[in-house]
mmCIF file of C-alpha atoms in Angstrom:
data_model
loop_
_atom_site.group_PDB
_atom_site.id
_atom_site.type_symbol
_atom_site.label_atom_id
_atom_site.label_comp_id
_atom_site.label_asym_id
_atom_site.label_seq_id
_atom_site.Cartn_x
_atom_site.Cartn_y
_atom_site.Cartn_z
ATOM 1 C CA UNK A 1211 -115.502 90.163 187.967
ATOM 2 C CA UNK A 1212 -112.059 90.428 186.730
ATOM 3 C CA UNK A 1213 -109.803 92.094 189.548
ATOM 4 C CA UNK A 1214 -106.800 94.345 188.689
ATOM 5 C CA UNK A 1215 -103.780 92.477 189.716
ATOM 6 C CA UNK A 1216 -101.507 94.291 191.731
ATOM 7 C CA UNK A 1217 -97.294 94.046 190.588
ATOM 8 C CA UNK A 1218 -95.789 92.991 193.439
ATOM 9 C CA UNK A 1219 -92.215 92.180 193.786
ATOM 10 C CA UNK A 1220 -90.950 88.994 195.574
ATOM 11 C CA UNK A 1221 -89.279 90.366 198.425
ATOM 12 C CA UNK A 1222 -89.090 86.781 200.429
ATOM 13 C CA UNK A 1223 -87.113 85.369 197.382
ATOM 14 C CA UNK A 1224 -85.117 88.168 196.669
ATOM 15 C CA UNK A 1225 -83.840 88.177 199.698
ATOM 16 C CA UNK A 1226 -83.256 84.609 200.274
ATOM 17 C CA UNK A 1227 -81.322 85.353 196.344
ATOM 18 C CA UNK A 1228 -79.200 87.551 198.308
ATOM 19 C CA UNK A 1229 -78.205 85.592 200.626
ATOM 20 C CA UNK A 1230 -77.305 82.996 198.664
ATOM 21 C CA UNK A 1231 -75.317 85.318 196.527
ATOM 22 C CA UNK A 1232 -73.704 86.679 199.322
ATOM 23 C CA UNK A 1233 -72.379 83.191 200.968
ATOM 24 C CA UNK A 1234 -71.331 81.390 197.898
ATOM 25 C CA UNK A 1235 -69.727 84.741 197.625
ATOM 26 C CA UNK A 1236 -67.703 84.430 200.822
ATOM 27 C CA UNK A 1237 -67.108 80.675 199.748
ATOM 28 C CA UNK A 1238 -65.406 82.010 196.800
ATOM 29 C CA UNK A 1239 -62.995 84.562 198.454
ATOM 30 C CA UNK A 1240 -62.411 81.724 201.075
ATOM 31 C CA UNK A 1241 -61.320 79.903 198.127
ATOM 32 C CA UNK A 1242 -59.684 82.190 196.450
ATOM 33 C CA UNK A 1243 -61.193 82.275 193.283
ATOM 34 C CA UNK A 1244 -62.571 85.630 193.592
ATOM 35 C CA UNK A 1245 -60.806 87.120 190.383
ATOM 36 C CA UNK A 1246 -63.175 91.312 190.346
ATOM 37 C CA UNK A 1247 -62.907 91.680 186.376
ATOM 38 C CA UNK A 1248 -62.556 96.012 187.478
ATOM 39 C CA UNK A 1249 -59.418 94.544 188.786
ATOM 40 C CA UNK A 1250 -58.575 92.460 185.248
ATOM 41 C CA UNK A 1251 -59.765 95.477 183.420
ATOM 42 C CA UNK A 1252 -56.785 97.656 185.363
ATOM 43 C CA UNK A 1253 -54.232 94.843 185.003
ATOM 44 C CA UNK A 1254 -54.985 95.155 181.360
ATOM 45 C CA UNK A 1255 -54.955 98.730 180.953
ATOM 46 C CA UNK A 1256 -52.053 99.519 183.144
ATOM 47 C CA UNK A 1257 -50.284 96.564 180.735
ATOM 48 C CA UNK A 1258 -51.289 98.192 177.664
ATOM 49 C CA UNK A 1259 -49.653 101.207 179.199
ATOM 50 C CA UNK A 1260 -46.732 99.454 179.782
ATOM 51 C CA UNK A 1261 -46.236 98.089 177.017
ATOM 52 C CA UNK A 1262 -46.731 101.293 174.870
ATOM 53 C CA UNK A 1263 -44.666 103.616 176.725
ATOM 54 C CA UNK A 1264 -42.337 102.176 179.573
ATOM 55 C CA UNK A 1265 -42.011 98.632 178.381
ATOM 56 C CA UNK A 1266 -40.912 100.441 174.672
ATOM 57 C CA UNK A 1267 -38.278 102.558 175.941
ATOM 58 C CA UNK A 1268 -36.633 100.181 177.921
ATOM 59 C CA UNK A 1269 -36.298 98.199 174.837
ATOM 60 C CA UNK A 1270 -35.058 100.651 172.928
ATOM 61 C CA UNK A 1271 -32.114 101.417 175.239
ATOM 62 C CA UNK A 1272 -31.596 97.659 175.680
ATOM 63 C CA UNK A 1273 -30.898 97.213 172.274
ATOM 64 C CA UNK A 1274 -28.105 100.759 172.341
ATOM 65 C CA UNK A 1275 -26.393 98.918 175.881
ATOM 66 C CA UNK A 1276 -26.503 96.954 178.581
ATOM 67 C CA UNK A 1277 -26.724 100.020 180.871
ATOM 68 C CA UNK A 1278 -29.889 101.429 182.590
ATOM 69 C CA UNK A 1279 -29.998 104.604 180.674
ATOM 70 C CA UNK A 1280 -33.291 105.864 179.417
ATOM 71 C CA UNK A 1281 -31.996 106.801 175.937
ATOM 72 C CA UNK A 1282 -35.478 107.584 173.700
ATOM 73 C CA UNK A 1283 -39.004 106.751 173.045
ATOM 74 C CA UNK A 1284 -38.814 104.747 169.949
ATOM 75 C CA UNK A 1285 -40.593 101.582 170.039
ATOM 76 C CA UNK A 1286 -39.216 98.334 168.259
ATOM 77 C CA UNK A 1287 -41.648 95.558 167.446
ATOM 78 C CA UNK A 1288 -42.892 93.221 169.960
ATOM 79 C CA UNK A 1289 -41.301 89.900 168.424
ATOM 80 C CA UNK A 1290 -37.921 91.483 168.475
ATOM 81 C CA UNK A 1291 -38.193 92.463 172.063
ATOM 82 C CA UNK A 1292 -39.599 88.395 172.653
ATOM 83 C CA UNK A 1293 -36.659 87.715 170.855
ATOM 84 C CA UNK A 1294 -34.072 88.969 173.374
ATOM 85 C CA UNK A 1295 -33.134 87.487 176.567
ATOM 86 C CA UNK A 1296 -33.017 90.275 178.537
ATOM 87 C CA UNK A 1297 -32.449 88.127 182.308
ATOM 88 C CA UNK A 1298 -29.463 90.129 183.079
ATOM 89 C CA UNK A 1299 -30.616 93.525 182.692
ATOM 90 C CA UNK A 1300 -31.964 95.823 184.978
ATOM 91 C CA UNK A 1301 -34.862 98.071 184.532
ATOM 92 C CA UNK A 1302 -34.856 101.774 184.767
ATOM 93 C CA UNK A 1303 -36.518 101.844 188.018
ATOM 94 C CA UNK A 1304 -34.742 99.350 189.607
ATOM 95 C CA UNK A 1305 -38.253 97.132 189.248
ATOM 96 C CA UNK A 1306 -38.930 94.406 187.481
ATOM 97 C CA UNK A 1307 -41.270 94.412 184.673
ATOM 98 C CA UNK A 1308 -42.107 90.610 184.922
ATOM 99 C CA UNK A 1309 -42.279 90.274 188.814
ATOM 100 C CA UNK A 1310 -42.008 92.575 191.460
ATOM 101 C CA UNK A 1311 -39.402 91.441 193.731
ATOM 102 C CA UNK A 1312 -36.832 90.497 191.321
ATOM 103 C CA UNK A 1313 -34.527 93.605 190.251
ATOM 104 C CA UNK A 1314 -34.602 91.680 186.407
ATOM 105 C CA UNK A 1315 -36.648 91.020 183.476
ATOM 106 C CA UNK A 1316 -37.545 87.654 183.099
ATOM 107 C CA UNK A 1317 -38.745 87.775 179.016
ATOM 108 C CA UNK A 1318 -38.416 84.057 177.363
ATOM 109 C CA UNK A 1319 -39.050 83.927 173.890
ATOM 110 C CA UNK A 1320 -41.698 81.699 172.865
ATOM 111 C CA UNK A 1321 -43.560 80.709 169.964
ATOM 112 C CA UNK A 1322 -46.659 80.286 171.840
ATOM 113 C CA UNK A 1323 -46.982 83.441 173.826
ATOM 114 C CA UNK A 1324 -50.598 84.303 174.039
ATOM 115 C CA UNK A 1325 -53.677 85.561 175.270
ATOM 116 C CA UNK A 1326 -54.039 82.817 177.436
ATOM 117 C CA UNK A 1327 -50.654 82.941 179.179
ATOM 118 C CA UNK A 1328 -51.696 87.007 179.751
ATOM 119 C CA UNK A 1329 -54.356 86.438 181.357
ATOM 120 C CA UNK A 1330 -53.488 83.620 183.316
ATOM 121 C CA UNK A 1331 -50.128 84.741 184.807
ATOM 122 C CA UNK A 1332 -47.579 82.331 185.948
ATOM 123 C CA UNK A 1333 -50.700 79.321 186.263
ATOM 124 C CA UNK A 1334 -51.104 78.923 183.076
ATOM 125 C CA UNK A 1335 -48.017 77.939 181.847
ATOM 126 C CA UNK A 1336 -48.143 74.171 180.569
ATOM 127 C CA UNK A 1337 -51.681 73.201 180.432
ATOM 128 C CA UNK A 1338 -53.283 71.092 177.922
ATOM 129 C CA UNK A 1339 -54.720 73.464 175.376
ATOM 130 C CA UNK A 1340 -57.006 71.124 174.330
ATOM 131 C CA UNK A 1341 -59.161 69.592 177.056
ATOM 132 C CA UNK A 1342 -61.581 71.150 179.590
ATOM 133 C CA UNK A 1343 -59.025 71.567 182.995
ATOM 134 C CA UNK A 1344 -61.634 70.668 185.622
ATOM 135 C CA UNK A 1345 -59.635 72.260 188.717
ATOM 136 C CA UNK A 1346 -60.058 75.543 187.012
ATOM 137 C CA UNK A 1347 -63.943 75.501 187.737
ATOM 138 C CA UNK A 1348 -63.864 77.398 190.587
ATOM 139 C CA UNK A 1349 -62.985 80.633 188.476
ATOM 140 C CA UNK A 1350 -66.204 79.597 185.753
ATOM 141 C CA UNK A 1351 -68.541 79.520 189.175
ATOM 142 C CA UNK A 1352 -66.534 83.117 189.783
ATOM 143 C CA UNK A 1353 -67.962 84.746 186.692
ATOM 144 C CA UNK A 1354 -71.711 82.968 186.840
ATOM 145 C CA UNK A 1355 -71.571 83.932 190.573
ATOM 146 C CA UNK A 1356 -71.012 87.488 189.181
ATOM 147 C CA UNK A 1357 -73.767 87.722 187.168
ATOM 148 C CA UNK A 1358 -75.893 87.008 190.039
ATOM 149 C CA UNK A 1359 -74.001 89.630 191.926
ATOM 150 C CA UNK A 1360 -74.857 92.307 189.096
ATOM 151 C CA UNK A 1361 -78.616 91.269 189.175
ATOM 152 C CA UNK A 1362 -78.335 91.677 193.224
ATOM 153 C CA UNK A 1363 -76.938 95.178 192.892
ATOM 154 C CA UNK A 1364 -79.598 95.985 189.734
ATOM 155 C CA UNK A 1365 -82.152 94.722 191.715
ATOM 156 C CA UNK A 1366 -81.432 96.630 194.754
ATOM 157 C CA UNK A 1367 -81.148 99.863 192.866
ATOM 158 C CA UNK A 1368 -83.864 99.186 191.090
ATOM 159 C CA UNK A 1369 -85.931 98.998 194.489
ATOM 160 C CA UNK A 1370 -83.640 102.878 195.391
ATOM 161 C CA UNK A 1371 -84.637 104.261 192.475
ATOM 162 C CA UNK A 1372 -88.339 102.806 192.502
ATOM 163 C CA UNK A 1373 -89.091 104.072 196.235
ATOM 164 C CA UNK A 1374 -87.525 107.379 195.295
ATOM 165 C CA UNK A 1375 -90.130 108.638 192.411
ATOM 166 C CA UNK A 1376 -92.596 107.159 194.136
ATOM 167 C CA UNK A 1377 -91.919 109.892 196.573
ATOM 168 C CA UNK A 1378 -91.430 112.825 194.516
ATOM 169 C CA UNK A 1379 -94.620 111.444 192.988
ATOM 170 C CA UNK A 1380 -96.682 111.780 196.110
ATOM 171 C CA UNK A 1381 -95.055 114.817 196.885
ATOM 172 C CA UNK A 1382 -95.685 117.203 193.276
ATOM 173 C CA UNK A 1383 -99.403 118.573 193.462
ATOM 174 C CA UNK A 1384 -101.786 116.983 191.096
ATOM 175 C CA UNK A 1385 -101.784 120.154 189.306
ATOM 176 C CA UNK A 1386 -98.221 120.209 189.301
ATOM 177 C CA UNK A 1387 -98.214 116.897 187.921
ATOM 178 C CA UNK A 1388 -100.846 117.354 185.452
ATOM 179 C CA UNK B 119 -99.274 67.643 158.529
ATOM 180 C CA UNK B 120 -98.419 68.616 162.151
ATOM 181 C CA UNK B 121 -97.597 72.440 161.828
ATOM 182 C CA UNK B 122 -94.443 73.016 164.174
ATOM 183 C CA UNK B 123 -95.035 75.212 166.669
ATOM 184 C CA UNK B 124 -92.059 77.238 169.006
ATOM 185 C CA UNK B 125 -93.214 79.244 172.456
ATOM 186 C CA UNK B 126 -90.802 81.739 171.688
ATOM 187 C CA UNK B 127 -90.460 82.981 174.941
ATOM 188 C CA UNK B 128 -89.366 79.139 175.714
ATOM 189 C CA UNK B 129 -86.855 79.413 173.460
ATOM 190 C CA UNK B 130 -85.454 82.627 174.450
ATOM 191 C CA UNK B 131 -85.278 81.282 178.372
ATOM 192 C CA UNK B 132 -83.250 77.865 177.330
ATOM 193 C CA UNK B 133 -81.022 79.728 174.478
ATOM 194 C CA UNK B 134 -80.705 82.569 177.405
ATOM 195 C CA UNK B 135 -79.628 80.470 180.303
ATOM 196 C CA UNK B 136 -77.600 78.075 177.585
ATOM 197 C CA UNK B 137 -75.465 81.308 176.393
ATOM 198 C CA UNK B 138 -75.015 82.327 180.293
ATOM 199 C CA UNK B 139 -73.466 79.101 180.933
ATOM 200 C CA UNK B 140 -71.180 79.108 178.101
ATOM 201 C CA UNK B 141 -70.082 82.801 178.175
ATOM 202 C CA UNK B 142 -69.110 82.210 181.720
ATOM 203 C CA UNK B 143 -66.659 79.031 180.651
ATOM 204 C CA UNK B 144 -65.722 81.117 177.612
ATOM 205 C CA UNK B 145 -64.300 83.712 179.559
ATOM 206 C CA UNK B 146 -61.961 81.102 181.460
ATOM 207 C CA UNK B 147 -60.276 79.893 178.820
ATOM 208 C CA UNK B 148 -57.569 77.812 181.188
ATOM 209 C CA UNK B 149 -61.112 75.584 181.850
ATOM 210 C CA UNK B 150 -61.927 75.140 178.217
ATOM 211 C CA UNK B 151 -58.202 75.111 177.025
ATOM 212 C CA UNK B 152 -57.418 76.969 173.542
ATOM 213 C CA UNK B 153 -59.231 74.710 171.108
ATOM 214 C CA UNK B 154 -62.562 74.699 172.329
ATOM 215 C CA UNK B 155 -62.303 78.267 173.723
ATOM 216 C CA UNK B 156 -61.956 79.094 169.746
ATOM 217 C CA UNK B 157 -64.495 76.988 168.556
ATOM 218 C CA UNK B 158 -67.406 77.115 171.361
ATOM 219 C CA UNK B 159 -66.673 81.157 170.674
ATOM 220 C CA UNK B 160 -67.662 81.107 167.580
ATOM 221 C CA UNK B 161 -70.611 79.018 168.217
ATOM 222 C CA UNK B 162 -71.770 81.611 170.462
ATOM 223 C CA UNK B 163 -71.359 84.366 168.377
ATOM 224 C CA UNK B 164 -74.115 82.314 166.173
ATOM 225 C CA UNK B 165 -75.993 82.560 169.543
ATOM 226 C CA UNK B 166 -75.897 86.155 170.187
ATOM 227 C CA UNK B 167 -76.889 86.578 166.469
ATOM 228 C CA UNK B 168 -80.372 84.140 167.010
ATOM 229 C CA UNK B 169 -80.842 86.024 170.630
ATOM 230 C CA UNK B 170 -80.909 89.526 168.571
ATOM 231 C CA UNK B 171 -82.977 87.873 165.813
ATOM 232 C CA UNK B 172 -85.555 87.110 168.650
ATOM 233 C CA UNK B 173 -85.678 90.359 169.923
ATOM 234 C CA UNK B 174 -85.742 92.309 166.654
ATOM 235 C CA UNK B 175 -89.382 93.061 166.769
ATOM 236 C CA UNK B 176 -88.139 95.556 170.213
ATOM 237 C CA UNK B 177 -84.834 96.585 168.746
ATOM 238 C CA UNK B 178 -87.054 98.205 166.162
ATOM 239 C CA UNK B 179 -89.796 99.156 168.128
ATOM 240 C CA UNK B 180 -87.564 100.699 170.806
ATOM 241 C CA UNK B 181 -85.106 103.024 167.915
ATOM 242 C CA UNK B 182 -87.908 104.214 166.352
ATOM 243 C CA UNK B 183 -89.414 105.650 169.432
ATOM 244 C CA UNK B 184 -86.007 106.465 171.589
ATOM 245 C CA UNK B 185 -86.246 110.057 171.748
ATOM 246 C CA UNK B 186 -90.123 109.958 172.496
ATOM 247 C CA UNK B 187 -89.519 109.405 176.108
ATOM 248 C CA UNK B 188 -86.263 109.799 176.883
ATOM 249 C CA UNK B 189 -86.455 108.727 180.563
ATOM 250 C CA UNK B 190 -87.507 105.325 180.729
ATOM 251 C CA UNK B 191 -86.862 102.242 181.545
ATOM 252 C CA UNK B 192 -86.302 100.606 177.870
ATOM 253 C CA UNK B 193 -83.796 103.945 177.183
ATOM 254 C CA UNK B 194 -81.211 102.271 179.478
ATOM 255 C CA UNK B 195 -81.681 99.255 178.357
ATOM 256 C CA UNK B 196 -81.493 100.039 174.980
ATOM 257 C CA UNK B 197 -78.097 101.627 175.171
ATOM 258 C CA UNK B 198 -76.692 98.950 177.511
ATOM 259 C CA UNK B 199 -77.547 96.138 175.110
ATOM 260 C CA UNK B 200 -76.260 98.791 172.525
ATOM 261 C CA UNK B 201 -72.714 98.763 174.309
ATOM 262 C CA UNK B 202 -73.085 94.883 174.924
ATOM 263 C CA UNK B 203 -73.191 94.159 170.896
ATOM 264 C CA UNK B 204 -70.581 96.847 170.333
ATOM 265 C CA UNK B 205 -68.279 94.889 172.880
ATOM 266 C CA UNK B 206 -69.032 91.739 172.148
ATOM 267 C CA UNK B 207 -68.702 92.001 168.749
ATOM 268 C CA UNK B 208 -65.223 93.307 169.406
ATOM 269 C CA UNK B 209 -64.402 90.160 171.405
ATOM 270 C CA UNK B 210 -65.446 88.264 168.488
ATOM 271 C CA UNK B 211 -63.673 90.014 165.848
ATOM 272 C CA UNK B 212 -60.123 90.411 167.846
ATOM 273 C CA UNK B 213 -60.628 86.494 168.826
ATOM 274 C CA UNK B 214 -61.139 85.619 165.223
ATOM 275 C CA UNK B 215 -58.157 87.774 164.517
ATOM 276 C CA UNK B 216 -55.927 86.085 167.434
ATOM 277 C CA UNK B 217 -57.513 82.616 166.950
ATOM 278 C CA UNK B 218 -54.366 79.750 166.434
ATOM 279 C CA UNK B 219 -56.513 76.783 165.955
ATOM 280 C CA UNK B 220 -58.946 77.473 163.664
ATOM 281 C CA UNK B 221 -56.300 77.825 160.830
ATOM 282 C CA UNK B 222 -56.928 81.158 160.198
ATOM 283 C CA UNK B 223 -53.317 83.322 159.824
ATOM 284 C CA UNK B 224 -54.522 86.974 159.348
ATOM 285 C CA UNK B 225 -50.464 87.631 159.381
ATOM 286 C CA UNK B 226 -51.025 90.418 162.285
ATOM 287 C CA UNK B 227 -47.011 90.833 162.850
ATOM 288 C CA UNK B 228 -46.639 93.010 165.313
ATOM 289 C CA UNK B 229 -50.620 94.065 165.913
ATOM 290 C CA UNK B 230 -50.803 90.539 167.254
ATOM 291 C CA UNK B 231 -49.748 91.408 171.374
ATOM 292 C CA UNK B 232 -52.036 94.724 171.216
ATOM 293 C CA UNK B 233 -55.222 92.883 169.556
ATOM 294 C CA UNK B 234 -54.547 90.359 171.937
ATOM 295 C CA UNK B 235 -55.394 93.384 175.053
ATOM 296 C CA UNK B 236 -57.825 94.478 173.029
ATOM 297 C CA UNK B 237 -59.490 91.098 173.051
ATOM 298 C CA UNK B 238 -58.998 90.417 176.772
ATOM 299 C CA UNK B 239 -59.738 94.099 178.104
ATOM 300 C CA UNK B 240 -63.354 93.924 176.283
ATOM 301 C CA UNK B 241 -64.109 90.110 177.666
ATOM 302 C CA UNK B 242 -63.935 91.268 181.212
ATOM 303 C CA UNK B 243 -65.834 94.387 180.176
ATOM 304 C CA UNK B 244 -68.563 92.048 178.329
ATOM 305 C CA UNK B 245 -69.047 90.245 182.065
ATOM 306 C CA UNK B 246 -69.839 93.746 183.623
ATOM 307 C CA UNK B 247 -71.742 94.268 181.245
ATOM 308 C CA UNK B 248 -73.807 90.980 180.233
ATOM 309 C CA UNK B 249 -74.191 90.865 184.350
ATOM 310 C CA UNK B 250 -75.678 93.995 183.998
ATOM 311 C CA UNK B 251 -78.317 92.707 181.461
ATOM 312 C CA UNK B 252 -79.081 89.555 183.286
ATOM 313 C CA UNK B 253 -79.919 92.111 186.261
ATOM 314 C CA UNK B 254 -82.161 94.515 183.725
ATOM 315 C CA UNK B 255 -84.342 91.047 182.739
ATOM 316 C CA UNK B 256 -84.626 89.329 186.115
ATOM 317 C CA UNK B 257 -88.444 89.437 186.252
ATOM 318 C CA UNK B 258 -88.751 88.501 183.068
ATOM 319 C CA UNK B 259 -86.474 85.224 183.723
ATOM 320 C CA UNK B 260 -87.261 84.907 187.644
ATOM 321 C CA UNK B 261 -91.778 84.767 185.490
ATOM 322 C CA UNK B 262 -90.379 82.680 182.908
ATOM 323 C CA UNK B 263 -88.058 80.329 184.676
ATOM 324 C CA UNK B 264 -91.133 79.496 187.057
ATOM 325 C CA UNK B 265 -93.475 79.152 184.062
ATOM 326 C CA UNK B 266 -91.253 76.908 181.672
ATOM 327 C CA UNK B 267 -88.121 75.504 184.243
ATOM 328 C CA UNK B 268 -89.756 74.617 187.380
ATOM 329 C CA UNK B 269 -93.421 74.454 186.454
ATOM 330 C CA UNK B 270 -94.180 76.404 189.387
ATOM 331 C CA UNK B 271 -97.800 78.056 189.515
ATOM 332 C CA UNK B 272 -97.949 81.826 190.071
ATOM 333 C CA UNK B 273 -99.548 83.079 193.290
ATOM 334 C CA UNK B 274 -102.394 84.754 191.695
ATOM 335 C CA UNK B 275 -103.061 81.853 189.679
ATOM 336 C CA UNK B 276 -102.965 79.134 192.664
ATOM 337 C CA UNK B 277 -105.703 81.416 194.293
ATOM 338 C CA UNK B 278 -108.252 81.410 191.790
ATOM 339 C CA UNK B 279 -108.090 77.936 191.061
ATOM 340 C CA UNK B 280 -107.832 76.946 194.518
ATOM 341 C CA UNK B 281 -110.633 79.596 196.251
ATOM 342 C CA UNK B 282 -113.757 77.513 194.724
ATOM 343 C CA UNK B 283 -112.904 73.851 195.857
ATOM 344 C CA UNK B 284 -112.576 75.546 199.129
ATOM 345 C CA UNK B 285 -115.263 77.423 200.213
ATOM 346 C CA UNK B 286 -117.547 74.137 198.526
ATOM 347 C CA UNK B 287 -115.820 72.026 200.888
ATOM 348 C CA UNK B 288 -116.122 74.414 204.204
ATOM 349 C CA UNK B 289 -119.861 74.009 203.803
ATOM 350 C CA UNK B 290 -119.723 70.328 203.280
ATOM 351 C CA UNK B 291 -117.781 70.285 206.406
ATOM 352 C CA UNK B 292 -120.835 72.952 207.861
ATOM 353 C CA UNK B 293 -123.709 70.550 206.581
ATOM 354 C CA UNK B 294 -121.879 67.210 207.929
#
C-alpha cells in the first residue's frame, strides 16, 4: 500500500542553518566586512542627490568666485567640474563634500575616475585592475553570507505566514469555507 | 549512437550555485579588479539568459494563468523574478555602457558619472533581491542539493529500503 507522504519541513537543519548564518555573521562584523547593501543603496542615492542638486550649485558659483555664495541652480558638466581643483574652496555649509571633517573639497581630476573608485571609497585607490585582490575576499563571503541571510529571513516568514492561515483555516466554518 | 542525455534539474542546481558564486565576486569588483569584472559580467549575463531558458516552460505557464489565483505562492514569485530581470538587465546594460576594457566607447560625455549610479545603485539592489530568490527556492535546492551534491538519501526513502532487511533479521535473531 502506497502511504501519503506527509511535507514536513526540516526544522533540525534549519535551525542548525541559522546558526551558522548567524555566527559567520558575527565573524563578519568582528571583521569588519559587514558592508548592509540598504546602507550602499542610501550612499548611492543620497550621492545621486548630491550630485544633482547641491554638488551642481556649488559648481556653478565656483566657477562666478572664489566666495561661498550660493549664486544659482545651473548645472555645468561633470568633466568640467573634475577638471577644477577646487582644494581651496569652501563649501556652502561649511562641510566638505569629499570628507567630513575637512572644511574643503578635495576633487582631483583624473582620467580614470570610475565606478570602482565610487564604490570603493578611499580603499580603492591604486589597485591592480587586472588581477583578482585576494585580501578583498572577506567582502565576496559578505554578499554570499547575505544570501543566506535573505533565505534565513524568507524562511522564517515563510514558517509566520504558514502557521498563520493555518489558523484562520481551522478557525472559518466548513461552510464558511466551502 | 549514444543519445546525450541532461537531468535538467542537475543542470539547473550546478549553473544555479555556479551563477551564486560568481554574482557574489561580481559585485566586489576591488576582488576581481576591472578587467575580469567586465568580462566574467558578461559571461553571466549569458548565464541568466540559459537559467530563464530553463525555466521558460513556468514563465509561460505562470503569465498565462497570473490573474487566476491571484494569492499564491508562484504570484510573488513571479513578480520578484519579474523585478530581478528588470534589474539585472539594467546592471548589464549600464555596465556595457560604462565598460573601459572591453573597447567599447559609447561616447557617454557627461551621462557617463550618472549611468555609472545607475549601474551601482541597481547591483546592490540585484543582491536584495537575488537573496530574496535564493530564499523563495530553498526547498527546491536544500531536495536537490541532497539528491545531486551530497548524494544524501531522503528520510522517507532510507525507511522503506531499510524497514524489510530489518524486521527479516529481528526474527533471525528470534529463531537463533
Amino acid at each position: 500500500m502506497a502511504s501519503k507522504r506527509k511535507k514536513t519541513t526540516p526544522v533540525r537543519g534549519i535551525l542548525i542553518f541559522i546558526v551558522i548564518v548567524a555566527i559567520s555573521g558575527y565573524a563578519l562584523v568582528a571583521t569588519k566586512h559587514f558592508d548592509s547593501p540598504f546602507a550602499e543603496i542610501s550612499d548611492t542615492v543620497a550621492m545621486g542627490n548630491l550630485i544633482d542638486g547641491q554638488f551642481g550649485a556649488d559648481a556653478a558659483s565656483l566657477t562666478s568666485s572664489d566666495t561661498t555664495v550660493d549664486t544659482g541652480t545651473a548645472k555645468p558638466s561633470f568633466d568640467s567640474l573634475l577638471a577644477q581643483d577646487t582644494s581651496t574652496v569652501s563649501t556652502v555649509d561649511g562641510a566638505g563634500i569629499g570628507s567630513t571633517s575637512d572644511s574643503s573639497i578635495t576633487l582631483t581630476s583624473s582620467d580614470t575616475f570610475s565606478a570602482s573608485a565610487l564604490d570603493a571609497g578611499n580603499g580603492a585607490a591604486g589597485h591592480d585592475e587586472n588581477s583578482i585582490q585576494w585580501s578583498q575576499i572577506g567582502d565576496v563571503l559578505f554578499d554570499l553570507w547575505f544570501l543566506c541571510a535573505a533565505t534565513v529571513f524568507v524562511i522564517i516568514m515563510q514558517q509566520i505566514v504558514g502557521f498563520l492561515i493555518r489558523g484562520l483555516k481551522r478557525r472559518t466554518p466548513p461552510a464558511m469555507a466551502a | 549512437m549514444k543519445k546525450l542525455s541532461i537531468n535538467p534539474n542537475k543542470l539547473n542546481l550546478f549553473l544555479d550555485i555556479s551563477m551564486a558564486l560568481i554574482f557574489a565576486a561580481l559585485m566586489e569588483e576591488r576582488f576581481t579588479g576591472l578587467r575580469i569584472h567586465e568580462v566574467v559580467g558578461i559571461g553571466i549575463a549569458v548565464a541568466f539568459l540559459t537559467h530563464i531558458l530553463l525555466h521558460w516552460r513556468w514563465v509561460v505557464s505562470v503569465t498565462r494563468q497570473f490573474f487566476n489565483k491571484i494569492f499564491h505562492e508562484s504570484r510573488l514569485n513571479y513578480i520578484l523574478n519579474l523585478a530581478l530581470l528588470v534589474d539585472i538587465v539594467v546592471v548589464i546594460v549600464t555596465g556595457i555602457l560604462i565598460s573601459r576594457t572591453l573597447n567599447l566607447n559609447f561616447g557617454l560625455g557627461d551621462k557617463q558619472f550618472s549611468i555609472q549610479l545607475i549601474h551601482i545603485l541597481s547591483s546592490h539592489l540585484s543582491l536584495v533581491i537575488v537573496g530574496l530568490h535564493v530564499g523563495l527556492h530553498w526547498k527546491w535546492i536544500v531536495t536537490h542539493s541532497q539528491k545531486y551534491l551530497f548524494n544524501i538519501h531522503l528520510p522517507w526513502r532510507k525507511a522503506r529500503t531499510t524497514q524489510p532487511i530489518t524486521i527479516e533479521s529481528s526474527r533471525n535473531s528470534i529463531q537463533s
